Short mmCIF file of C-alpha atoms (C1' of nucleotides) in Angstrom, two decimals:
data_model
loop_
_atom_site.label_atom_id
_atom_site.label_comp_id
_atom_site.label_asym_id
_atom_site.label_seq_id
_atom_site.Cartn_x
_atom_site.Cartn_y
_atom_site.Cartn_z
CA MET A 1 0.00 0.00 0.00
CA LEU A 2 2.14 2.77 -1.32
CA ASN A 3 4.84 3.57 1.12
CA MET A 4 2.59 4.61 3.90
CA ALA A 5 2.60 3.10 7.33
CA ASN A 6 -0.48 1.02 7.93
CA SER A 7 -1.67 3.39 10.61
CA ASP A 8 -1.48 6.27 8.15
CA VAL A 9 -3.52 4.28 5.66
CA VAL A 10 -6.17 3.68 8.27
CA ASP A 11 -6.19 7.36 9.16
CA MET A 12 -6.59 8.36 5.54
CA ILE A 13 -9.43 5.93 5.04
CA CYS A 14 -11.24 7.15 8.11
CA ARG A 15 -10.72 10.88 7.82
CA LYS A 16 -13.83 13.02 7.55
CA ALA A 17 -16.08 10.00 7.63
CA VAL A 18 -19.13 10.10 9.86
CA GLU A 19 -18.29 6.61 10.98
CA VAL A 20 -16.38 3.50 10.13
CA VAL A 21 -17.87 0.21 11.23
CA THR A 22 -15.56 -0.83 12.55
CA VAL A 23 -12.15 0.80 12.66
CA ASP A 24 -10.76 -2.24 14.43
CA GLU A 25 -11.88 -4.54 11.65
CA LEU A 26 -10.40 -2.18 9.09
CA ARG A 27 -7.07 -2.06 10.84
CA ASP A 28 -7.07 -5.81 11.25
CA ARG A 29 -7.87 -6.50 7.63
CA ILE A 30 -5.29 -4.06 6.36
CA LEU A 31 -2.69 -5.82 8.47
CA HIS A 32 -3.70 -9.36 7.62
CA GLY A 33 -6.20 -9.34 4.81
CA GLY A 34 -3.96 -8.77 1.83
CA LYS A 35 -5.42 -6.71 -0.97
CA LEU A 36 -8.77 -5.29 0.04
CA ARG A 37 -11.75 -4.89 -2.25
CA GLY A 38 -14.12 -1.98 -1.82
CA TYR A 39 -16.97 -0.34 -3.61
CA LEU A 40 -19.44 2.43 -3.78
CA GLY A 41 -22.80 2.05 -5.42
CA PHE A 42 -24.57 5.07 -6.76
CA GLU A 43 -27.96 5.59 -8.27
CA PRO A 44 -27.65 7.47 -11.54
CA SER A 45 -30.39 10.00 -11.13
CA GLY A 46 -29.36 13.00 -13.16
CA LEU A 47 -26.71 15.63 -12.85
CA PHE A 48 -23.82 15.23 -10.45
CA HIS A 49 -24.69 16.92 -7.24
CA ILE A 50 -22.08 18.75 -5.16
CA GLY A 51 -22.93 16.64 -2.14
CA TRP A 52 -21.62 13.66 -4.04
CA LEU A 53 -18.18 15.25 -4.04
CA ILE A 54 -17.91 14.22 -0.43
CA TRP A 55 -18.08 10.54 -1.21
CA ALA A 56 -16.04 11.13 -4.35
CA PHE A 57 -13.20 12.51 -2.23
CA LYS A 58 -13.47 9.56 0.09
CA TYR A 59 -13.55 7.22 -2.87
CA ARG A 60 -10.32 8.80 -4.06
CA ASP A 61 -8.83 8.20 -0.62
CA LEU A 62 -9.69 4.53 -0.83
CA VAL A 63 -8.20 4.21 -4.30
CA ASN A 64 -5.05 5.95 -3.08
CA ALA A 65 -4.98 3.67 -0.07
CA GLY A 66 -4.47 0.81 -2.48
CA ILE A 67 -7.89 -0.71 -2.12
CA ASP A 68 -9.26 -2.43 -5.21
CA MET A 69 -12.19 -0.18 -5.83
CA TYR A 70 -15.35 -1.04 -7.69
CA LEU A 71 -17.85 1.54 -8.78
CA LEU A 72 -21.33 0.14 -9.15
CA ALA A 73 -23.58 2.06 -11.45
CA ALA A 74 -26.82 1.00 -9.82
CA THR A 75 -28.93 1.39 -12.89
CA TRP A 76 -31.55 -1.20 -12.03
CA HIS A 77 -31.69 0.12 -8.50
CA ALA A 78 -32.37 3.59 -9.86
CA TRP A 79 -35.03 2.15 -12.10
CA ILE A 80 -36.72 0.53 -9.11
CA ASN A 81 -36.68 3.91 -7.41
CA ASP A 82 -38.35 5.45 -10.45
CA LYS A 83 -35.42 7.71 -11.16
CA LEU A 84 -35.38 9.66 -14.42
CA GLY A 85 -38.89 8.63 -15.22
CA GLY A 86 -37.93 4.97 -15.24
CA ASN A 87 -36.02 5.45 -18.47
CA LEU A 88 -33.13 3.00 -18.34
CA ASP A 89 -31.38 4.62 -21.29
CA LEU A 90 -31.36 7.93 -19.49
CA ILE A 91 -30.27 6.25 -16.32
CA ARG A 92 -27.33 4.70 -18.12
CA ALA A 93 -26.43 8.06 -19.57
CA ALA A 94 -26.51 9.56 -16.09
CA ALA A 95 -24.23 6.76 -14.92
CA ASN A 96 -21.72 7.61 -17.62
CA HIS A 97 -21.94 11.21 -16.56
CA VAL A 98 -20.98 10.28 -13.01
CA VAL A 99 -18.01 8.27 -14.20
CA SER A 100 -16.95 11.24 -16.27
CA VAL A 101 -17.14 13.55 -13.27
CA LEU A 102 -15.11 11.20 -11.12
CA LYS A 103 -12.31 11.24 -13.64
CA HIS A 104 -12.08 14.97 -13.15
CA VAL A 105 -12.02 14.69 -9.41
CA ASN A 106 -8.56 13.27 -9.89
CA ILE A 107 -9.54 9.73 -9.31
CA ASP A 108 -7.30 7.41 -11.22
CA ILE A 109 -10.11 5.77 -13.12
CA SER A 110 -7.76 3.21 -14.62
CA LYS A 111 -7.59 1.64 -11.19
CA VAL A 112 -11.35 1.63 -10.82
CA LYS A 113 -13.54 -1.23 -11.96
CA VAL A 114 -16.76 0.27 -13.17
CA VAL A 115 -19.60 -2.23 -12.99
CA TYR A 116 -23.10 -1.72 -14.26
CA ALA A 117 -26.01 -3.35 -12.47
CA GLU A 118 -26.92 -5.03 -15.74
CA GLU A 119 -23.82 -7.19 -15.49
CA LEU A 120 -24.82 -8.39 -12.05
CA VAL A 121 -28.41 -9.01 -12.95
CA ASP A 122 -27.37 -11.01 -15.98
CA ASP A 123 -25.53 -13.51 -13.82
CA ARG A 124 -27.65 -16.27 -12.32
CA GLU A 125 -25.21 -16.53 -9.44
CA TYR A 126 -26.28 -13.05 -8.42
CA TRP A 127 -29.87 -14.17 -8.00
CA GLY A 128 -28.79 -17.28 -6.13
CA ILE A 129 -27.10 -15.05 -3.60
CA LEU A 130 -30.09 -12.78 -3.44
CA ILE A 131 -32.38 -15.68 -2.63
CA LYS A 132 -30.02 -16.86 0.08
CA VAL A 133 -30.03 -13.39 1.56
CA ALA A 134 -33.81 -13.26 1.39
CA LYS A 135 -34.00 -16.59 3.16
CA ARG A 136 -31.98 -15.23 6.06
CA VAL A 137 -33.99 -12.12 6.82
CA SER A 138 -37.49 -11.39 7.99
CA LEU A 139 -39.87 -9.16 6.12
CA ALA A 140 -39.77 -6.66 8.97
CA ARG A 141 -36.00 -6.58 8.80
CA VAL A 142 -36.03 -5.80 5.07
CA ARG A 143 -38.61 -3.09 5.55
CA ARG A 144 -36.44 -1.53 8.16
CA ALA A 145 -33.46 -1.56 5.83
CA LEU A 146 -35.06 0.33 3.01
CA THR A 147 -34.56 4.01 2.99
CA ILE A 148 -37.84 5.82 3.09
CA MET A 149 -38.32 7.05 -0.37
CA GLY A 150 -39.48 10.59 -0.44
CA ARG A 151 -41.57 12.65 1.84
CA LYS A 152 -44.82 11.36 0.47
CA SER A 153 -43.83 7.86 1.46
CA GLU A 154 -47.04 7.25 3.38
CA GLU A 155 -49.25 7.62 0.39
CA ALA A 156 -46.61 6.64 -2.14
CA GLU A 157 -47.63 3.58 -4.01
CA THR A 158 -44.98 1.02 -3.33
CA ASP A 159 -44.51 -1.82 -5.72
CA PHE A 160 -42.87 -5.03 -4.62
CA SER A 161 -39.54 -4.26 -6.27
CA LYS A 162 -38.92 -1.71 -3.53
CA LEU A 163 -38.56 -4.61 -1.11
CA ILE A 164 -36.09 -6.34 -3.38
CA TYR A 165 -33.97 -3.22 -3.42
CA PRO A 166 -32.27 -3.68 -0.04
CA LEU A 167 -31.66 -7.32 -0.87
CA MET A 168 -29.94 -6.21 -4.05
CA GLN A 169 -27.73 -3.82 -2.14
CA VAL A 170 -26.67 -6.65 0.13
CA THR A 171 -26.23 -9.00 -2.79
CA ASP A 172 -24.11 -6.45 -4.64
CA ILE A 173 -21.66 -6.49 -1.77
CA PHE A 174 -21.50 -10.27 -1.52
CA TYR A 175 -21.40 -10.84 -5.24
CA LEU A 176 -18.44 -8.50 -5.62
CA ASP A 177 -16.80 -10.18 -2.62
CA LEU A 178 -16.06 -6.89 -0.91
CA ASP A 179 -14.20 -5.98 2.24
CA VAL A 180 -15.31 -2.38 2.29
CA ALA A 181 -18.63 -0.72 1.51
CA LEU A 182 -18.52 3.02 1.06
CA GLY A 183 -21.54 5.28 0.99
CA GLY A 184 -23.33 8.25 2.48
CA ILE A 185 -24.65 7.80 5.97
CA ASP A 186 -28.05 7.20 4.39
CA GLN A 187 -26.71 3.86 3.18
CA ARG A 188 -26.17 2.70 6.71
CA LYS A 189 -29.25 0.51 6.87
CA ALA A 190 -28.32 -1.55 3.85
CA HIS A 191 -24.73 -1.90 4.97
CA MET A 192 -25.80 -3.04 8.42
CA LEU A 193 -28.13 -5.59 6.91
CA ALA A 194 -25.21 -6.96 4.91
CA ARG A 195 -23.10 -7.14 8.07
CA ASP A 196 -25.93 -8.89 9.90
CA VAL A 197 -26.22 -11.75 7.45
CA ALA A 198 -22.67 -12.01 6.10
CA ASP A 199 -21.37 -14.52 8.62
CA LYS A 200 -24.47 -16.66 8.42
CA LEU A 201 -24.10 -17.01 4.68
CA GLY A 202 -20.33 -17.35 4.65
CA PHE A 203 -19.60 -14.07 2.93
CA LYS A 204 -17.09 -11.49 4.01
CA LYS A 205 -18.50 -9.10 6.57
CA PRO A 206 -18.14 -5.70 4.95
CA ILE A 207 -16.53 -2.82 6.75
CA ALA A 208 -18.85 0.14 6.30
CA ILE A 209 -17.56 3.64 5.72
CA HIS A 210 -20.11 6.42 5.81
CA THR A 211 -19.63 9.96 4.64
CA PRO A 212 -21.70 12.96 5.72
CA LEU A 213 -24.57 14.41 3.73
CA LEU A 214 -24.97 18.05 2.96
CA THR A 215 -27.81 20.07 4.32
CA SER A 216 -29.66 21.65 1.46
CA LEU A 217 -28.79 25.24 0.80
CA GLN A 218 -32.15 26.39 2.08
CA GLY A 219 -31.46 24.75 5.38
CA VAL A 220 -34.36 22.39 5.16
CA GLY A 221 -34.26 18.81 4.02
CA ARG A 222 -31.24 17.20 2.57
CA MET A 223 -29.53 16.90 -0.72
CA ASP A 224 -29.50 13.17 -0.49
CA ILE A 225 -27.12 10.96 -2.33
CA LYS A 226 -30.10 8.82 -3.08
CA GLY A 227 -33.50 7.83 -1.87
CA GLU A 228 -35.64 10.75 -2.85
CA VAL A 229 -38.69 9.98 -4.87
CA ASP A 230 -38.46 13.34 -6.49
CA ASP A 231 -35.35 12.71 -8.48
CA VAL A 232 -32.94 15.22 -9.86
CA LEU A 233 -35.38 15.78 -12.65
CA SER A 234 -37.59 17.66 -10.28
CA GLU A 235 -34.61 19.01 -8.39
CA VAL A 236 -33.50 20.70 -11.56
CA LYS A 237 -36.93 22.10 -12.03
CA MET A 238 -36.81 23.26 -8.51
CA SER A 239 -33.52 24.93 -9.06
CA LYS A 240 -35.08 27.02 -11.79
CA SER A 241 -37.80 28.31 -9.56
CA ARG A 242 -35.63 28.24 -6.43
CA PRO A 243 -32.06 28.81 -7.56
CA GLU A 244 -30.67 28.33 -4.06
CA SER A 245 -31.76 24.72 -3.74
CA ALA A 246 -28.63 22.84 -4.70
CA ILE A 247 -25.36 23.10 -6.53
CA PHE A 248 -24.65 20.92 -9.51
CA ILE A 249 -21.30 20.21 -10.99
CA THR A 250 -22.53 21.80 -14.19
CA ASP A 251 -23.45 25.11 -12.59
CA SER A 252 -21.56 28.13 -13.84
CA ASP A 253 -19.37 30.19 -11.54
CA ASP A 254 -22.07 32.84 -11.30
CA GLU A 255 -24.79 30.32 -10.55
CA ILE A 256 -22.70 28.82 -7.79
CA ARG A 257 -21.97 32.22 -6.27
CA LYS A 258 -25.58 33.21 -6.47
CA LYS A 259 -26.79 30.02 -4.84
CA ILE A 260 -24.33 30.27 -2.02
CA MET A 261 -25.00 33.95 -1.42
CA ASN A 262 -28.69 33.13 -1.17
CA ALA A 263 -28.19 30.15 1.07
CA TYR A 264 -29.42 29.70 4.59
CA CYS A 265 -26.59 30.62 6.92
CA PRO A 266 -27.48 31.39 10.54
CA PRO A 267 -24.86 33.56 12.27
CA LYS A 268 -22.63 31.96 14.92
CA GLN A 269 -24.26 28.62 14.22
CA VAL A 270 -22.55 25.61 12.71
CA ASP A 271 -25.20 22.94 13.02
CA LEU A 272 -27.38 22.56 9.97
CA ASN A 273 -25.54 25.43 8.37
CA PRO A 274 -25.03 24.41 4.74
CA VAL A 275 -22.39 27.03 4.05
CA MET A 276 -20.25 25.89 6.93
CA GLU A 277 -20.74 22.31 5.79
CA LEU A 278 -19.42 23.16 2.35
CA ALA A 279 -16.37 24.60 4.03
CA LYS A 280 -15.94 21.66 6.34
CA TYR A 281 -16.52 18.76 3.99
CA ILE A 282 -15.42 20.12 0.65
CA ILE A 283 -13.09 23.10 0.96
CA PHE A 284 -11.24 21.79 3.98
CA TYR A 285 -11.47 18.15 3.02
CA ASP A 286 -7.71 18.35 2.71
CA GLU A 287 -6.10 20.10 5.62
CA PRO A 288 -4.17 22.20 6.19
CA LYS A 289 -5.16 24.43 3.35
CA LYS A 290 -4.51 28.12 2.99
CA VAL A 291 -7.75 30.04 2.82
CA VAL A 292 -7.78 33.81 2.70
CA ILE A 293 -10.91 35.56 3.81
CA GLU A 294 -10.98 38.81 1.94
CA ARG A 295 -12.98 41.52 3.58
CA PRO A 296 -12.96 45.28 3.79
CA GLN A 297 -10.80 46.94 6.39
CA ARG A 298 -13.87 48.35 8.13
CA PHE A 299 -15.10 44.80 8.85
CA GLY A 300 -11.74 43.70 10.22
CA GLY A 301 -9.62 43.24 7.13
CA PRO A 302 -8.45 39.99 5.55
CA LEU A 303 -7.91 36.79 7.51
CA GLU A 304 -5.73 33.86 6.70
CA ILE A 305 -6.58 30.45 8.03
CA TYR A 306 -5.48 26.88 7.40
CA THR A 307 -8.00 24.63 9.03
CA TYR A 308 -11.72 24.24 9.35
CA ARG A 309 -11.32 24.42 13.09
CA GLU A 310 -10.06 27.97 12.83
CA LEU A 311 -12.97 28.90 10.61
CA GLU A 312 -15.45 27.39 13.02
CA ASP A 313 -13.96 29.27 15.98
CA LEU A 314 -14.13 32.53 14.07
CA TYR A 315 -17.70 31.94 13.01
CA ILE A 316 -19.10 30.75 16.32
CA SER A 317 -17.52 33.64 18.15
CA GLY A 318 -19.13 36.04 15.74
CA LYS A 319 -15.85 37.41 14.47
CA LEU A 320 -16.79 36.26 11.02
CA HIS A 321 -19.97 37.58 9.44
CA PRO A 322 -22.17 35.23 7.38
CA LEU A 323 -21.75 37.42 4.34
CA ASP A 324 -17.96 37.23 4.48
CA LEU A 325 -18.19 33.52 5.06
CA LYS A 326 -20.41 33.05 2.03
CA ALA A 327 -18.18 35.08 -0.22
CA THR A 328 -15.15 33.08 0.82
CA VAL A 329 -16.90 29.74 0.56
CA ALA A 330 -18.32 30.68 -2.83
CA ASP A 331 -14.87 31.59 -4.13
CA HIS A 332 -13.39 28.30 -3.09
CA ILE A 333 -16.30 26.17 -4.24
CA VAL A 334 -16.09 27.88 -7.58
CA ASP A 335 -12.40 27.08 -7.72
CA ILE A 336 -13.07 23.47 -6.92
CA VAL A 337 -16.01 22.99 -9.25
CA ARG A 338 -14.72 24.92 -12.25
CA PRO A 339 -12.00 22.51 -13.36
CA ILE A 340 -14.32 19.58 -12.86
CA ARG A 341 -17.06 21.23 -14.85
CA GLU A 342 -14.75 22.26 -17.63
CA GLY A 343 -13.16 18.86 -17.77
CA VAL A 344 -16.49 17.11 -17.94
CA ILE A 345 -17.85 19.43 -20.59
CA LYS A 346 -14.72 19.01 -22.65
CA GLU A 347 -14.75 15.26 -22.33
CA SER A 348 -18.43 14.52 -22.63
CA GLY A 349 -20.26 17.67 -23.50
CA GLU A 350 -22.56 15.85 -25.83
CA LEU A 351 -23.58 13.31 -23.24
CA LEU A 352 -24.14 16.12 -20.80
CA ALA A 353 -26.23 18.15 -23.20
CA GLY A 354 -28.36 15.14 -23.94
CA LEU A 355 -28.83 14.44 -20.28
CA MET A 356 -29.66 18.04 -19.44
CA SER A 357 -32.16 18.31 -22.23
CA HIS A 358 -34.05 15.37 -20.83
CA VAL A 359 -33.61 16.40 -17.26
CA SER A 360 -35.01 19.87 -17.78
CA ARG A 361 -37.72 18.75 -20.10
"C1'" C B 1 -22.76 -0.86 14.84
"C1'" C B 2 -26.19 0.62 19.25
"C1'" C B 3 -30.50 -0.57 22.49
"C1'" G B 4 -34.35 -3.93 24.20
"C1'" C B 5 -36.96 -8.67 24.67
"C1'" C B 6 -36.40 -13.84 24.23
"C1'" G B 7 -33.71 -18.89 24.32
"C1'" U B 8 -36.59 -24.62 29.71
"C1'" A B 9 -39.66 -31.69 26.74
"C1'" G B 10 -40.96 -32.71 19.57
"C1'" C B 11 -44.36 -27.78 19.88
"C1'" U B 12 -46.42 -23.49 22.97
"C1'" C B 13 -44.86 -21.80 27.36
"C1'" A B 14 -44.89 -21.51 33.14
"C1'" G B 15 -41.11 -21.58 36.99
"C1'" C B 16 -36.95 -16.61 38.29
"C1'" G B 17 -32.01 -18.95 44.77
"C1'" G B 18 -33.81 -24.84 47.70
"C1'" U B 19 -36.25 -32.35 44.51
"C1'" A B 20 -37.29 -29.22 36.68
"C1'" G B 21 -43.26 -28.37 35.46
"C1'" A B 22 -48.19 -27.80 32.53
"C1'" G B 23 -50.93 -28.20 28.02
"C1'" C B 24 -50.50 -30.28 23.38
"C1'" G B 25 -47.91 -34.16 20.82
"C1'" C B 26 -45.79 -39.08 20.81
"C1'" C B 27 -45.90 -44.59 22.43
"C1'" C B 28 -48.93 -48.70 24.65
"C1'" G B 29 -53.68 -50.19 25.92
"C1'" G B 30 -59.06 -49.38 26.25
"C1'" C B 31 -62.68 -48.91 21.51
"C1'" U B 32 -64.42 -50.54 16.22
"C1'" G B 33 -63.94 -53.87 12.05
"C1'" U B 34 -62.16 -58.44 10.35
"C1'" A B 35 -62.97 -62.46 2.80
"C1'" G B 36 -56.24 -64.30 6.90
"C1'" U B 37 -54.86 -68.16 10.89
"C1'" G B 38 -58.84 -75.67 7.47
"C1'" U B 39 -64.75 -75.63 9.34
"C1'" G B 40 -68.58 -73.73 13.45
"C1'" G B 41 -68.42 -71.24 18.46
"C1'" G B 42 -65.02 -68.79 21.77
"C1'" G B 43 -60.47 -66.66 22.51
"C1'" G B 44 -55.63 -65.27 20.96
"C1'" C B 45 -52.53 -63.54 16.98
"C1'" G B 46 -52.22 -60.70 12.66
"C1'" C B 47 -54.13 -56.77 9.74
"C1'" A B 48 -56.96 -52.35 9.24
"C1'" G B 49 -59.54 -48.20 11.44
"C1'" U B 50 -59.63 -44.81 15.56
"C1'" C B 51 -62.62 -37.22 15.65
"C1'" A B 52 -63.40 -37.25 20.69
"C1'" C B 53 -62.92 -39.70 25.32
"C1'" C B 54 -60.53 -42.91 29.41
"C1'" G B 55 -56.11 -45.43 31.66
"C1'" G B 56 -50.93 -46.09 31.56
"C1'" G B 57 -46.21 -44.66 29.60
"C1'" U B 58 -42.53 -41.30 27.20
"C1'" G B 59 -40.48 -37.02 27.81
"C1'" G B 60 -34.78 -32.32 29.24
"C1'" U B 61 -26.48 -31.18 28.54
"C1'" C B 62 -33.12 -25.35 31.48
"C1'" G B 63 -28.66 -22.03 24.25
"C1'" G B 64 -22.88 -22.37 25.49
"C1'" G B 65 -18.86 -21.00 28.82
"C1'" G B 66 -17.13 -18.74 33.16
"C1'" G B 67 -18.30 -16.58 38.09
"C1'" U B 68 -21.09 -15.69 42.98
"C1'" U B 69 -23.36 -19.28 46.54
"C1'" C B 70 -23.72 -24.57 51.14
"C1'" G B 71 -26.96 -24.74 46.84
"C1'" A B 72 -28.07 -21.53 40.16
"C1'" A B 73 -33.00 -22.76 35.08
"C1'" U B 74 -33.22 -18.62 38.65
"C1'" C B 75 -28.15 -13.65 40.41
"C1'" C B 76 -23.47 -11.45 37.70
"C1'" C B 77 -20.02 -11.37 33.26
"C1'" C B 78 -18.76 -13.02 28.25
"C1'" C B 79 -20.25 -15.47 23.85
"C1'" C B 80 -23.82 -17.75 20.36
"C1'" G B 81 -28.71 -17.84 18.24
"C1'" G B 82 -33.90 -15.76 17.34
"C1'" C B 83 -36.99 -11.41 17.17
"C1'" G B 84 -38.06 -6.30 17.37
"C1'" G B 85 -36.46 -1.34 17.33
"C1'" G B 86 -32.69 2.47 16.52
"C1'" A B 87 -29.11 4.34 13.54
"C1'" C B 88 -27.68 12.29 9.21
"C1'" C B 89 -32.57 14.39 7.95
"C1'" A B 90 -37.40 13.36 8.14
#
RNA sequence: CCCGCCGUAGCUCAGCGGUAGAGCGCCCGGCUGUAGUGUGGGGGCGCAGUCACCGGGUGGUCGGGGGUUCGAAUCCCCCCGGCGGGACCA
């Protein structure tokens, strides 16, 4: 694993994660388990959302840690969740879009094994595993493992495939013979279900790594990695009527600035403050990092900081005004997104245009 | 991963410091029928039936391992297994 000490590898894998279940298992398997296999499954649901950068960064960490990383384009899963109007062609296009973005997040894609759900579903062994998993769990347990899909879940008509969904997530992990399952904290239920049944079925018990989710820019709800019934299709519509809703990797510099400047950002408060979260999870993902807060002399003049901790202290104490925070955060987010956006447009502008035309239809 | 409940007879469970129990099931018999056992009567055997009922019988590493105690199914700790819930936000 590169030339890093094992403890440094563990630290890199765990940094900025909400939780790792469990760190002990991770350490143990790095010491004795040989080459580890890991994955992240994503539901292609439209345009790449800035919240996804958080898991993308973590994914990059895992690749750099020498873990054999799979990337599962969960096309069938997305179809079950009615993403993109249930149009599998569009869903596949969205999957390609995500792969394209990841390339421009400096992930060495040559080391990544991209797998489409179609490949899994085409293999009868996959379904054999799924049936074994189903045999080991109660109906109540499966229900509990499925992420509530959308706010209208009570009245939402649920078809039976929704119950197969968690079983597929578990089967994905076993089928790919993984040591590590990476995902947003909203994936916890599925990962825990996999851990619950792994030993019973003789599969490897996956170590689960969960990254944080971003609070939506309005301060209500979440920009989920997955699980919303209203897919990005409607999120994009929303963003036209409510420009501050979310940031997409395709947003222009001005759009990003505008969205951030309009975002919910309670003074002196860090919890559920989306602007501070952007700083914490995206700008300061790598620390230390030099960040200059430009501000007029009459408001205290410029500040130079290197860690999120410093920023948080300044903000909580009230020494940093929300407006100055937003301007600084916007600048840095723009700097981070711009090269990704430009790279993606250059590489797959056509794909993107096609996707956007459908998404905003 | 976290929390809670449960694990005692084949099944459902009670017992919760002082001789391991109940109901159901299961086995045997009672009961019914016999184109067989050369014939008729009787009985036995065999075979078949038997919802319920009656009599008798059968039921156990009290999930595993440690510990406390004169004594543990019972109290304490660890583990295993089952079930339910929780697990950013809602």
